[in-house]
Amino acid sequence: MAHLRGSDRGQLMLVGALALAVLFVSFAFLLNTAIYTETVASRGTGVEAVDVVGYGNAATEATAGTIDRVSVGGNDSYDSIHRNVTAAIGDWDDGTARQYASEGDAPSTEVASVTNGTRIVQNETRNFTDASASEDWTLATDVRTRNYTMAVEDGGLAGDATNAFNVTFDNGSATYSVRMYDPGSGVEIRTTDGDGSVVGTCDRPGPSVRIDFAAGTANGSSCDALDFYRTLEGDYEVRYANADNVSGTYSLTASVRHDDLAGSNFVAYGGDGPFRSTAIYSADIEVVYRSPTVYYRSEVTVAPNAAEVAA
């Protein structure tokens, strides 16, 4: 076996140390490269996710706005408002596609189907009786509703709950009656269930109160008397009682065709009293997002200002 001199051992140790140093540097470089690559990939995925979600939200908002616009434009035929919705979303899709194309992405939105509806409206301030001045009457049966709002004036209300105007929602398994009256301090809103138990109350100062059922608000702030609306499942009946003990306006969109509502309950379109007009209740849209690294497809049901509960 050869014997190494001291100087040879020193040189060998130096070479070994240099080799280890090169190895450690190479390992650190590879590790940093892997971390950097993973970070870039994660950032890319995050950016894509933001783009997809943002586009989907924009498509939903554009569709909701379109549904509302065509539904209040007049008493047109259903074929006409279907064409208007499809054309408007097509125009929006063309415009946004050009914007995204500059980034190499190709999103698209199209209307897959629509659900016909009917707007029930009273624009003139008066009591809530029907066209025949009936105090107790049914607005719609076997429906869901959206965009249901009321503006009620305290001067036309009864002074107690017994004789109060009330609107009742009945789906066959649950019943909720919303009473509105003025005990002398403003508008009291009280909801009872089918057993007569109070499930929520709130009060607002007069002279008028705006109620939004889907938002669960009275004059813009939360009212627990309206919480039930967001728990109603399936279709239900909507009816008024003591409708001569209230004064104001209201509007809603029901998920049935114009001809499915009792015509005798309504005045002519645009008249002084409750009237009905053709509308779109909801639309199903197909949203697709394509990019060099992502393919996303979803079908979304858009029903503006509807309660988000299982149908």
PDB file of C-alpha atoms in Angstrom:
ATOM      1  CA  MET A   1       0.000   0.000   0.000  1.00  0.00           C
ATOM      2  CA  ALA A   2       1.381   3.388  -0.999  1.00  0.00           C
ATOM      3  CA  HIS A   3       2.104   5.876   1.745  1.00  0.00           C
ATOM      4  CA  LEU A   4       1.093   9.516   1.268  1.00  0.00           C
ATOM      5  CA  ARG A   5       3.287  12.299   2.361  1.00  0.00           C
ATOM      6  CA  GLY A   6       1.833  15.136   4.435  1.00  0.00           C
ATOM      7  CA  SER A   7       1.688  17.497   1.455  1.00  0.00           C
ATOM      8  CA  ASP A   8      -0.151  14.861  -0.616  1.00  0.00           C
ATOM      9  CA  ARG A   9      -2.694  14.363   2.145  1.00  0.00           C
ATOM     10  CA  GLY A  10      -3.296  18.106   2.284  1.00  0.00           C
ATOM     11  CA  GLN A  11      -3.873  18.302  -1.461  1.00  0.00           C
ATOM     12  CA  LEU A  12      -6.258  15.343  -1.340  1.00  0.00           C
ATOM     13  CA  MET A  13      -8.270  16.912   1.476  1.00  0.00           C
ATOM     14  CA  LEU A  14      -8.447  20.188  -0.456  1.00  0.00           C
ATOM     15  CA  VAL A  15      -9.713  18.427  -3.593  1.00  0.00           C
ATOM     16  CA  GLY A  16     -12.298  16.547  -1.520  1.00  0.00           C
ATOM     17  CA  ALA A  17     -13.498  19.740   0.132  1.00  0.00           C
ATOM     18  CA  LEU A  18     -13.837  21.441  -3.235  1.00  0.00           C
ATOM     19  CA  ALA A  19     -15.814  18.478  -4.579  1.00  0.00           C
ATOM     20  CA  LEU A  20     -18.172  18.578  -1.604  1.00  0.00           C
ATOM     21  CA  ALA A  21     -18.609  22.328  -2.004  1.00  0.00           C
ATOM     22  CA  VAL A  22     -19.501  21.900  -5.676  1.00  0.00           C
ATOM     23  CA  LEU A  23     -21.939  19.125  -4.730  1.00  0.00           C
ATOM     24  CA  PHE A  24     -23.659  21.269  -2.069  1.00  0.00           C
ATOM     25  CA  VAL A  25     -23.906  24.265  -4.393  1.00  0.00           C
ATOM     26  CA  SER A  26     -25.369  22.080  -7.142  1.00  0.00           C
ATOM     27  CA  PHE A  27     -27.881  20.571  -4.721  1.00  0.00           C
ATOM     28  CA  ALA A  28     -28.895  24.012  -3.453  1.00  0.00           C
ATOM     29  CA  PHE A  29     -29.318  25.233  -7.027  1.00  0.00           C
ATOM     30  CA  LEU A  30     -31.505  22.263  -7.921  1.00  0.00           C
ATOM     31  CA  LEU A  31     -33.576  22.725  -4.762  1.00  0.00           C
ATOM     32  CA  ASN A  32     -34.072  26.436  -5.398  1.00  0.00           C
ATOM     33  CA  THR A  33     -34.966  25.733  -9.027  1.00  0.00           C
ATOM     34  CA  ALA A  34     -37.606  23.215  -7.942  1.00  0.00           C
ATOM     35  CA  ILE A  35     -39.062  25.650  -5.400  1.00  0.00           C
ATOM     36  CA  TYR A  36     -39.101  28.468  -7.968  1.00  0.00           C
ATOM     37  CA  THR A  37     -40.778  26.281 -10.589  1.00  0.00           C
ATOM     38  CA  GLU A  38     -43.460  25.164  -8.121  1.00  0.00           C
ATOM     39  CA  THR A  39     -44.078  28.773  -7.052  1.00  0.00           C
ATOM     40  CA  VAL A  40     -44.488  29.966 -10.638  1.00  0.00           C
ATOM     41  CA  ALA A  41     -46.852  27.084 -11.379  1.00  0.00           C
ATOM     42  CA  SER A  42     -48.886  27.886  -8.278  1.00  0.00           C
ATOM     43  CA  ARG A  43     -49.036  31.534  -9.206  1.00  0.00           C
ATOM     44  CA  GLY A  44     -50.155  30.636 -12.706  1.00  0.00           C
ATOM     45  CA  THR A  45     -52.922  28.395 -11.371  1.00  0.00           C
ATOM     46  CA  GLY A  46     -54.037  31.102  -8.963  1.00  0.00           C
ATOM     47  CA  VAL A  47     -54.194  33.715 -11.700  1.00  0.00           C
ATOM     48  CA  GLU A  48     -56.187  31.346 -13.910  1.00  0.00           C
ATOM     49  CA  ALA A  49     -58.589  30.606 -11.050  1.00  0.00           C
ATOM     50  CA  VAL A  50     -59.139  34.316 -10.453  1.00  0.00           C
ATOM     51  CA  ASP A  51     -59.810  34.831 -14.167  1.00  0.00           C
ATOM     52  CA  VAL A  52     -62.302  31.952 -14.297  1.00  0.00           C
ATOM     53  CA  VAL A  53     -64.190  33.069 -11.188  1.00  0.00           C
ATOM     54  CA  GLY A  54     -64.191  36.682 -12.321  1.00  0.00           C
ATOM     55  CA  TYR A  55     -65.516  35.781 -15.749  1.00  0.00           C
ATOM     56  CA  GLY A  56     -68.201  33.506 -14.281  1.00  0.00           C
ATOM     57  CA  ASN A  57     -69.376  36.247 -11.918  1.00  0.00           C
ATOM     58  CA  ALA A  58     -69.441  38.780 -14.748  1.00  0.00           C
ATOM     59  CA  ALA A  59     -71.491  36.410 -16.924  1.00  0.00           C
ATOM     60  CA  THR A  60     -73.985  35.861 -14.101  1.00  0.00           C
ATOM     61  CA  GLU A  61     -74.333  39.588 -13.432  1.00  0.00           C
ATOM     62  CA  ALA A  62     -74.762  40.368 -17.128  1.00  0.00           C
ATOM     63  CA  THR A  63     -77.472  37.721 -17.431  1.00  0.00           C
ATOM     64  CA  ALA A  64     -79.291  38.946 -14.319  1.00  0.00           C
ATOM     65  CA  GLY A  65     -79.302  42.506 -15.611  1.00  0.00           C
ATOM     66  CA  THR A  66     -80.550  41.358 -19.000  1.00  0.00           C
ATOM     67  CA  ILE A  67     -83.381  39.310 -17.469  1.00  0.00           C
ATOM     68  CA  ASP A  68     -84.541  42.295 -15.437  1.00  0.00           C
ATOM     69  CA  ARG A  69     -84.381  44.663 -18.415  1.00  0.00           C
ATOM     70  CA  VAL A  70     -86.384  42.495 -20.800  1.00  0.00           C
ATOM     71  CA  SER A  71     -88.876  41.585 -18.067  1.00  0.00           C
ATOM     72  CA  VAL A  72     -89.909  45.176 -17.373  1.00  0.00           C
ATOM     73  CA  GLY A  73     -89.868  46.398 -20.953  1.00  0.00           C
ATOM     74  CA  GLY A  74     -93.509  45.644 -21.720  1.00  0.00           C
ATOM     75  CA  ASN A  75     -96.055  42.902 -22.153  1.00  0.00           C
ATOM     76  CA  ASP A  76     -94.272  41.265 -25.111  1.00  0.00           C
ATOM     77  CA  SER A  77     -94.667  37.674 -26.272  1.00  0.00           C
ATOM     78  CA  TYR A  78     -92.504  35.024 -24.658  1.00  0.00           C
ATOM     79  CA  ASP A  79     -90.854  34.302 -28.013  1.00  0.00           C
ATOM     80  CA  SER A  80     -89.893  37.958 -28.262  1.00  0.00           C
ATOM     81  CA  ILE A  81     -88.341  38.217 -24.806  1.00  0.00           C
ATOM     82  CA  HIS A  82     -86.526  34.892 -25.321  1.00  0.00           C
ATOM     83  CA  ARG A  83     -84.927  36.332 -28.456  1.00  0.00           C
ATOM     84  CA  ASN A  84     -84.053  39.535 -26.632  1.00  0.00           C
ATOM     85  CA  VAL A  85     -82.310  37.652 -23.809  1.00  0.00           C
ATOM     86  CA  THR A  86     -80.393  35.397 -26.193  1.00  0.00           C
ATOM     87  CA  ALA A  87     -79.337  38.308 -28.415  1.00  0.00           C
ATOM     88  CA  ALA A  88     -78.240  40.492 -25.492  1.00  0.00           C
ATOM     89  CA  ILE A  89     -76.116  37.739 -23.933  1.00  0.00           C
ATOM     90  CA  GLY A  90     -74.678  36.982 -27.381  1.00  0.00           C
ATOM     91  CA  ASP A  91     -73.615  40.619 -27.769  1.00  0.00           C
ATOM     92  CA  TRP A  92     -72.078  40.619 -24.286  1.00  0.00           C
ATOM     93  CA  ASP A  93     -70.249  37.378 -25.064  1.00  0.00           C
ATOM     94  CA  ASP A  94     -68.798  38.774 -28.303  1.00  0.00           C
ATOM     95  CA  GLY A  95     -67.534  41.888 -26.548  1.00  0.00           C
ATOM     96  CA  THR A  96     -65.888  40.097 -23.634  1.00  0.00           C
ATOM     97  CA  ALA A  97     -64.386  37.409 -25.886  1.00  0.00           C
ATOM     98  CA  ARG A  98     -62.460  40.086 -27.786  1.00  0.00           C
ATOM     99  CA  GLN A  99     -61.062  41.452 -24.527  1.00  0.00           C
ATOM    100  CA  TYR A 100     -59.861  38.050 -23.314  1.00  0.00           C
ATOM    101  CA  ALA A 101     -58.467  37.045 -26.723  1.00  0.00           C
ATOM    102  CA  SER A 102     -55.534  39.431 -26.251  1.00  0.00           C
ATOM    103  CA  GLU A 103     -54.402  37.210 -23.356  1.00  0.00           C
ATOM    104  CA  GLY A 104     -54.780  34.028 -25.374  1.00  0.00           C
ATOM    105  CA  ASP A 105     -57.960  32.991 -23.520  1.00  0.00           C
ATOM    106  CA  ALA A 106     -61.294  32.038 -25.080  1.00  0.00           C
ATOM    107  CA  PRO A 107     -64.262  32.289 -22.684  1.00  0.00           C
ATOM    108  CA  SER A 108     -67.854  31.999 -23.864  1.00  0.00           C
ATOM    109  CA  THR A 109     -71.367  32.299 -22.446  1.00  0.00           C
ATOM    110  CA  GLU A 110     -74.615  31.257 -24.059  1.00  0.00           C
ATOM    111  CA  VAL A 111     -78.218  30.840 -22.950  1.00  0.00           C
ATOM    112  CA  ALA A 112     -79.089  27.152 -22.621  1.00  0.00           C
ATOM    113  CA  SER A 113     -82.733  27.551 -21.568  1.00  0.00           C
ATOM    114  CA  VAL A 114     -85.160  29.967 -19.924  1.00  0.00           C
ATOM    115  CA  THR A 115     -88.031  29.606 -17.474  1.00  0.00           C
ATOM    116  CA  ASN A 116     -91.035  31.743 -18.302  1.00  0.00           C
ATOM    117  CA  GLY A 117     -92.486  33.955 -15.623  1.00  0.00           C
ATOM    118  CA  THR A 118     -94.998  36.693 -14.948  1.00  0.00           C
ATOM    119  CA  ARG A 119     -94.545  40.043 -13.270  1.00  0.00           C
ATOM    120  CA  ILE A 120     -97.360  41.000 -10.918  1.00  0.00           C
ATOM    121  CA  VAL A 121     -97.262  44.739 -10.362  1.00  0.00           C
ATOM    122  CA  GLN A 122     -99.171  47.518  -8.675  1.00  0.00           C
ATOM    123  CA  ASN A 123     -97.555  50.839  -9.525  1.00  0.00           C
ATOM    124  CA  GLU A 124    -100.283  53.154  -8.258  1.00  0.00           C
ATOM    125  CA  THR A 125    -100.558  53.760  -4.517  1.00  0.00           C
ATOM    126  CA  ARG A 126    -103.823  52.188  -3.374  1.00  0.00           C
ATOM    127  CA  ASN A 127    -105.025  49.291  -1.262  1.00  0.00           C
ATOM    128  CA  PHE A 128    -103.991  45.751  -2.241  1.00  0.00           C
ATOM    129  CA  THR A 129    -107.406  44.437  -3.305  1.00  0.00           C
ATOM    130  CA  ASP A 130    -107.711  42.695  -6.666  1.00  0.00           C
ATOM    131  CA  ALA A 131    -109.379  44.010  -9.819  1.00  0.00           C
ATOM    132  CA  SER A 132    -112.815  43.182  -8.375  1.00  0.00           C
ATOM    133  CA  ALA A 133    -112.060  44.897  -5.048  1.00  0.00           C
ATOM    134  CA  SER A 134    -111.824  41.539  -3.245  1.00  0.00           C
ATOM    135  CA  GLU A 135    -110.035  41.873   0.088  1.00  0.00           C
ATOM    136  CA  ASP A 136    -108.960  38.210   0.255  1.00  0.00           C
ATOM    137  CA  TRP A 137    -107.488  36.831  -2.949  1.00  0.00           C
ATOM    138  CA  THR A 138    -104.768  34.587  -4.359  1.00  0.00           C
ATOM    139  CA  LEU A 139    -102.042  36.137  -6.478  1.00  0.00           C
ATOM    140  CA  ALA A 140    -100.448  32.893  -7.662  1.00  0.00           C
ATOM    141  CA  THR A 141    -100.468  29.157  -6.962  1.00  0.00           C
ATOM    142  CA  ASP A 142     -97.667  26.577  -7.295  1.00  0.00           C
ATOM    143  CA  VAL A 143     -94.949  29.147  -7.894  1.00  0.00           C
ATOM    144  CA  ARG A 144     -91.677  30.441  -6.669  1.00  0.00           C
ATOM    145  CA  THR A 145     -91.157  34.189  -6.550  1.00  0.00           C
ATOM    146  CA  ARG A 146     -88.271  36.573  -6.997  1.00  0.00           C
ATOM    147  CA  ASN A 147     -87.750  40.309  -6.799  1.00  0.00           C
ATOM    148  CA  TYR A 148     -90.682  40.589  -4.389  1.00  0.00           C
ATOM    149  CA  THR A 149     -90.858  44.073  -2.894  1.00  0.00           C
ATOM    150  CA  MET A 150     -93.506  46.245  -1.243  1.00  0.00           C
ATOM    151  CA  ALA A 151     -93.758  49.899  -0.288  1.00  0.00           C
ATOM    152  CA  VAL A 152     -96.313  50.284   2.504  1.00  0.00           C
ATOM    153  CA  GLU A 153     -97.639  53.531   3.989  1.00  0.00           C
ATOM    154  CA  ASP A 154     -98.512  53.551   7.671  1.00  0.00           C
ATOM    155  CA  GLY A 155    -101.581  55.743   7.158  1.00  0.00           C
ATOM    156  CA  GLY A 156    -103.492  52.949   5.433  1.00  0.00           C
ATOM    157  CA  LEU A 157    -102.780  50.208   7.978  1.00  0.00           C
ATOM    158  CA  ALA A 158    -105.029  48.736  10.658  1.00  0.00           C
ATOM    159  CA  GLY A 159    -104.138  49.496  14.263  1.00  0.00           C
ATOM    160  CA  ASP A 160    -103.831  45.890  15.458  1.00  0.00           C
ATOM    161  CA  ALA A 161    -102.719  42.452  14.288  1.00  0.00           C
ATOM    162  CA  THR A 162    -106.240  40.995  14.271  1.00  0.00           C
ATOM    163  CA  ASN A 163    -107.460  43.129  11.376  1.00  0.00           C
ATOM    164  CA  ALA A 164    -104.059  43.634   9.781  1.00  0.00           C
ATOM    165  CA  PHE A 165    -103.297  43.159   6.123  1.00  0.00           C
ATOM    166  CA  ASN A 166    -101.313  39.981   5.638  1.00  0.00           C
ATOM    167  CA  VAL A 167     -99.561  38.121   2.859  1.00  0.00           C
ATOM    168  CA  THR A 168     -99.388  34.343   3.268  1.00  0.00           C
ATOM    169  CA  PHE A 169     -96.935  31.868   1.740  1.00  0.00           C
ATOM    170  CA  ASP A 170     -98.127  28.252   1.819  1.00  0.00           C
ATOM    171  CA  ASN A 171     -96.167  25.342   0.308  1.00  0.00           C
ATOM    172  CA  GLY A 172     -98.410  22.615   1.719  1.00  0.00           C
ATOM    173  CA  SER A 173     -96.093  21.683   4.571  1.00  0.00           C
ATOM    174  CA  ALA A 174     -95.298  25.121   5.986  1.00  0.00           C
ATOM    175  CA  THR A 175     -97.367  28.298   6.158  1.00  0.00           C
ATOM    176  CA  TYR A 176     -96.157  31.787   7.012  1.00  0.00           C
ATOM    177  CA  SER A 177     -98.360  34.871   7.303  1.00  0.00           C
ATOM    178  CA  VAL A 178     -96.754  38.316   7.360  1.00  0.00           C
ATOM    179  CA  ARG A 179     -98.952  40.924   9.054  1.00  0.00           C
ATOM    180  CA  MET A 180     -98.416  44.658   8.753  1.00  0.00           C
ATOM    181  CA  TYR A 181    -100.148  47.167  11.013  1.00  0.00           C
ATOM    182  CA  ASP A 182     -99.614  50.450  12.842  1.00  0.00           C
ATOM    183  CA  PRO A 183    -100.027  50.263  16.629  1.00  0.00           C
ATOM    184  CA  GLY A 184     -99.393  54.005  16.796  1.00  0.00           C
ATOM    185  CA  SER A 185     -95.606  54.048  16.622  1.00  0.00           C
ATOM    186  CA  GLY A 186     -94.953  53.179  12.983  1.00  0.00           C
ATOM    187  CA  VAL A 187     -95.176  49.997  10.938  1.00  0.00           C
ATOM    188  CA  GLU A 188     -95.101  46.690  12.816  1.00  0.00           C
ATOM    189  CA  ILE A 189     -94.237  43.589  10.777  1.00  0.00           C
ATOM    190  CA  ARG A 190     -95.093  40.282  12.439  1.00  0.00           C
ATOM    191  CA  THR A 191     -94.844  36.791  10.967  1.00  0.00           C
ATOM    192  CA  THR A 192     -96.644  33.736  12.325  1.00  0.00           C
ATOM    193  CA  ASP A 193     -96.451  30.108  11.256  1.00  0.00           C
ATOM    194  CA  GLY A 194     -99.324  27.723  10.564  1.00  0.00           C
ATOM    195  CA  ASP A 195     -99.861  27.164  14.297  1.00  0.00           C
ATOM    196  CA  GLY A 196    -100.158  30.879  14.954  1.00  0.00           C
ATOM    197  CA  SER A 197     -96.798  31.083  16.717  1.00  0.00           C
ATOM    198  CA  VAL A 198     -94.802  34.259  16.149  1.00  0.00           C
ATOM    199  CA  VAL A 199     -91.565  33.484  14.289  1.00  0.00           C
ATOM    200  CA  GLY A 200     -90.280  37.032  13.878  1.00  0.00           C
ATOM    201  CA  THR A 201     -91.098  40.710  14.294  1.00  0.00           C
ATOM    202  CA  CYS A 202     -89.631  44.087  13.470  1.00  0.00           C
ATOM    203  CA  ASP A 203     -90.871  47.659  13.427  1.00  0.00           C
ATOM    204  CA  ARG A 204     -89.992  50.717  11.401  1.00  0.00           C
ATOM    205  CA  PRO A 205     -90.975  54.371  11.752  1.00  0.00           C
ATOM    206  CA  GLY A 206     -93.360  55.783   9.147  1.00  0.00           C
ATOM    207  CA  PRO A 207     -94.556  57.253   7.014  1.00  0.00           C
ATOM    208  CA  SER A 208     -93.575  54.435   4.625  1.00  0.00           C
ATOM    209  CA  VAL A 209     -91.633  51.191   4.719  1.00  0.00           C
ATOM    210  CA  ARG A 210     -90.006  49.378   1.805  1.00  0.00           C
ATOM    211  CA  ILE A 211     -89.905  45.602   2.217  1.00  0.00           C
ATOM    212  CA  ASP A 212     -87.591  43.312   0.242  1.00  0.00           C
ATOM    213  CA  PHE A 213     -88.452  39.671   0.892  1.00  0.00           C
ATOM    214  CA  ALA A 214     -85.380  38.066  -0.699  1.00  0.00           C
ATOM    215  CA  ALA A 215     -82.988  40.456   1.034  1.00  0.00           C
ATOM    216  CA  GLY A 216     -84.898  40.066   4.302  1.00  0.00           C
ATOM    217  CA  THR A 217     -84.927  43.811   4.878  1.00  0.00           C
ATOM    218  CA  ALA A 218     -87.342  46.588   5.807  1.00  0.00           C
ATOM    219  CA  ASN A 219     -86.098  50.050   4.852  1.00  0.00           C
ATOM    220  CA  GLY A 220     -82.729  48.513   4.033  1.00  0.00           C
ATOM    221  CA  SER A 221     -81.992  46.903   7.396  1.00  0.00           C
ATOM    222  CA  SER A 222     -82.474  43.309   8.488  1.00  0.00           C
ATOM    223  CA  CYS A 223     -85.953  42.276   9.650  1.00  0.00           C
ATOM    224  CA  ASP A 224     -86.229  38.820  11.235  1.00  0.00           C
ATOM    225  CA  ALA A 225     -89.940  38.691  10.391  1.00  0.00           C
ATOM    226  CA  LEU A 226     -88.780  38.049   6.806  1.00  0.00           C
ATOM    227  CA  ASP A 227     -86.214  35.328   7.535  1.00  0.00           C
ATOM    228  CA  PHE A 228     -88.695  32.559   6.689  1.00  0.00           C
ATOM    229  CA  TYR A 229     -88.715  33.559   3.008  1.00  0.00           C
ATOM    230  CA  ARG A 230     -85.201  32.213   2.509  1.00  0.00           C
ATOM    231  CA  THR A 231     -86.210  28.836   3.986  1.00  0.00           C
ATOM    232  CA  LEU A 232     -89.272  28.176   1.821  1.00  0.00           C
ATOM    233  CA  GLU A 233     -88.744  25.026  -0.227  1.00  0.00           C
ATOM    234  CA  GLY A 234     -90.550  23.952  -3.365  1.00  0.00           C
ATOM    235  CA  ASP A 235     -93.481  25.788  -4.915  1.00  0.00           C
ATOM    236  CA  TYR A 236     -96.015  27.685  -2.856  1.00  0.00           C
ATOM    237  CA  GLU A 237     -99.174  29.764  -2.957  1.00  0.00           C
ATOM    238  CA  VAL A 238     -99.153  33.524  -2.369  1.00  0.00           C
ATOM    239  CA  ARG A 239    -102.351  35.152  -1.121  1.00  0.00           C
ATOM    240  CA  TYR A 240    -103.499  38.425   0.419  1.00  0.00           C
ATOM    241  CA  ALA A 241    -106.031  38.904   3.232  1.00  0.00           C
ATOM    242  CA  ASN A 242    -107.507  42.122   4.645  1.00  0.00           C
ATOM    243  CA  ALA A 243    -106.086  43.812   1.567  1.00  0.00           C
ATOM    244  CA  ASP A 244    -108.244  46.884   2.149  1.00  0.00           C
ATOM    245  CA  ASN A 245    -106.228  47.597   5.329  1.00  0.00           C
ATOM    246  CA  VAL A 246    -103.046  48.613   3.544  1.00  0.00           C
ATOM    247  CA  SER A 247    -101.958  51.265   1.076  1.00  0.00           C
ATOM    248  CA  GLY A 248     -98.933  51.224  -1.178  1.00  0.00           C
ATOM    249  CA  THR A 249     -97.327  49.507  -4.148  1.00  0.00           C
ATOM    250  CA  TYR A 250     -95.727  46.124  -4.813  1.00  0.00           C
ATOM    251  CA  SER A 251     -94.142  43.979  -7.497  1.00  0.00           C
ATOM    252  CA  LEU A 252     -92.917  40.411  -7.855  1.00  0.00           C
ATOM    253  CA  THR A 253     -92.037  37.899 -10.541  1.00  0.00           C
ATOM    254  CA  ALA A 254     -93.690  34.474 -10.337  1.00  0.00           C
ATOM    255  CA  SER A 255     -92.403  31.305 -11.998  1.00  0.00           C
ATOM    256  CA  VAL A 256     -95.504  30.676 -14.135  1.00  0.00           C
ATOM    257  CA  ARG A 257     -96.707  31.848 -17.504  1.00  0.00           C
ATOM    258  CA  HIS A 258     -98.955  34.861 -17.860  1.00  0.00           C
ATOM    259  CA  ASP A 259    -101.999  32.740 -18.778  1.00  0.00           C
ATOM    260  CA  ASP A 260    -101.587  30.485 -15.728  1.00  0.00           C
ATOM    261  CA  LEU A 261    -102.740  33.282 -13.419  1.00  0.00           C
ATOM    262  CA  ALA A 262    -106.422  34.045 -12.898  1.00  0.00           C
ATOM    263  CA  GLY A 263    -107.094  36.875 -15.323  1.00  0.00           C
ATOM    264  CA  SER A 264    -110.098  38.175 -13.381  1.00  0.00           C
ATOM    265  CA  ASN A 265    -107.797  39.192 -10.513  1.00  0.00           C
ATOM    266  CA  PHE A 266    -105.916  41.724 -12.611  1.00  0.00           C
ATOM    267  CA  VAL A 267    -106.636  44.961 -14.423  1.00  0.00           C
ATOM    268  CA  ALA A 268    -105.406  45.685 -17.947  1.00  0.00           C
ATOM    269  CA  TYR A 269    -101.662  46.057 -18.411  1.00  0.00           C
ATOM    270  CA  GLY A 270    -100.425  49.305 -16.861  1.00  0.00           C
ATOM    271  CA  GLY A 271    -103.776  50.048 -15.205  1.00  0.00           C
ATOM    272  CA  ASP A 272    -104.655  51.420 -11.776  1.00  0.00           C
ATOM    273  CA  GLY A 273    -104.490  48.236  -9.725  1.00  0.00           C
ATOM    274  CA  PRO A 274    -102.672  44.917  -9.891  1.00  0.00           C
ATOM    275  CA  PHE A 275    -101.717  43.916 -13.428  1.00  0.00           C
ATOM    276  CA  ARG A 276     -99.588  41.163 -14.955  1.00  0.00           C
ATOM    277  CA  SER A 277     -97.060  41.048 -17.770  1.00  0.00           C
ATOM    278  CA  THR A 278     -94.849  38.475 -19.443  1.00  0.00           C
ATOM    279  CA  ALA A 279     -91.376  38.063 -17.964  1.00  0.00           C
ATOM    280  CA  ILE A 280     -88.428  35.713 -17.643  1.00  0.00           C
ATOM    281  CA  TYR A 281     -88.241  34.063 -14.244  1.00  0.00           C
ATOM    282  CA  SER A 282     -84.783  32.548 -14.710  1.00  0.00           C
ATOM    283  CA  ALA A 283     -82.249  31.504 -17.320  1.00  0.00           C
ATOM    284  CA  ASP A 284     -79.734  28.669 -17.450  1.00  0.00           C
ATOM    285  CA  ILE A 285     -76.448  29.761 -18.990  1.00  0.00           C
ATOM    286  CA  GLU A 286     -73.475  27.674 -20.071  1.00  0.00           C
ATOM    287  CA  VAL A 287     -70.187  29.282 -19.058  1.00  0.00           C
ATOM    288  CA  VAL A 288     -66.979  27.989 -20.670  1.00  0.00           C
ATOM    289  CA  TYR A 289     -63.428  29.229 -20.071  1.00  0.00           C
ATOM    290  CA  ARG A 290     -60.547  28.024 -22.242  1.00  0.00           C
ATOM    291  CA  SER A 291     -56.906  29.005 -21.943  1.00  0.00           C
ATOM    292  CA  PRO A 292     -53.601  27.311 -22.810  1.00  0.00           C
ATOM    293  CA  THR A 293     -53.640  25.657 -19.354  1.00  0.00           C
ATOM    294  CA  VAL A 294     -57.279  25.609 -18.204  1.00  0.00           C
ATOM    295  CA  TYR A 295     -60.587  24.253 -19.434  1.00  0.00           C
ATOM    296  CA  TYR A 296     -63.640  25.065 -17.309  1.00  0.00           C
ATOM    297  CA  ARG A 297     -67.332  24.497 -18.029  1.00  0.00           C
ATOM    298  CA  SER A 298     -70.362  25.095 -15.834  1.00  0.00           C
ATOM    299  CA  GLU A 299     -74.114  25.582 -16.164  1.00  0.00           C
ATOM    300  CA  VAL A 300     -75.537  28.284 -13.922  1.00  0.00           C
ATOM    301  CA  THR A 301     -79.159  29.148 -13.128  1.00  0.00           C
ATOM    302  CA  VAL A 302     -79.706  32.891 -12.871  1.00  0.00           C
ATOM    303  CA  ALA A 303     -82.850  34.167 -11.103  1.00  0.00           C
ATOM    304  CA  PRO A 304     -82.292  37.794 -10.037  1.00  0.00           C
ATOM    305  CA  ASN A 305     -83.148  38.556  -6.405  1.00  0.00           C
ATOM    306  CA  ALA A 306     -84.527  35.094  -5.680  1.00  0.00           C
ATOM    307  CA  ALA A 307     -84.134  33.331  -2.360  1.00  0.00           C
ATOM    308  CA  GLU A 308     -81.233  30.875  -2.527  1.00  0.00           C
ATOM    309  CA  VAL A 309     -82.963  27.768  -1.224  1.00  0.00           C
ATOM    310  CA  ALA A 310     -83.560  24.322  -2.696  1.00  0.00           C
ATOM    311  CA  ALA A 311     -86.490  24.257  -5.096  1.00  0.00           C
TER     312      ALA A 311
END
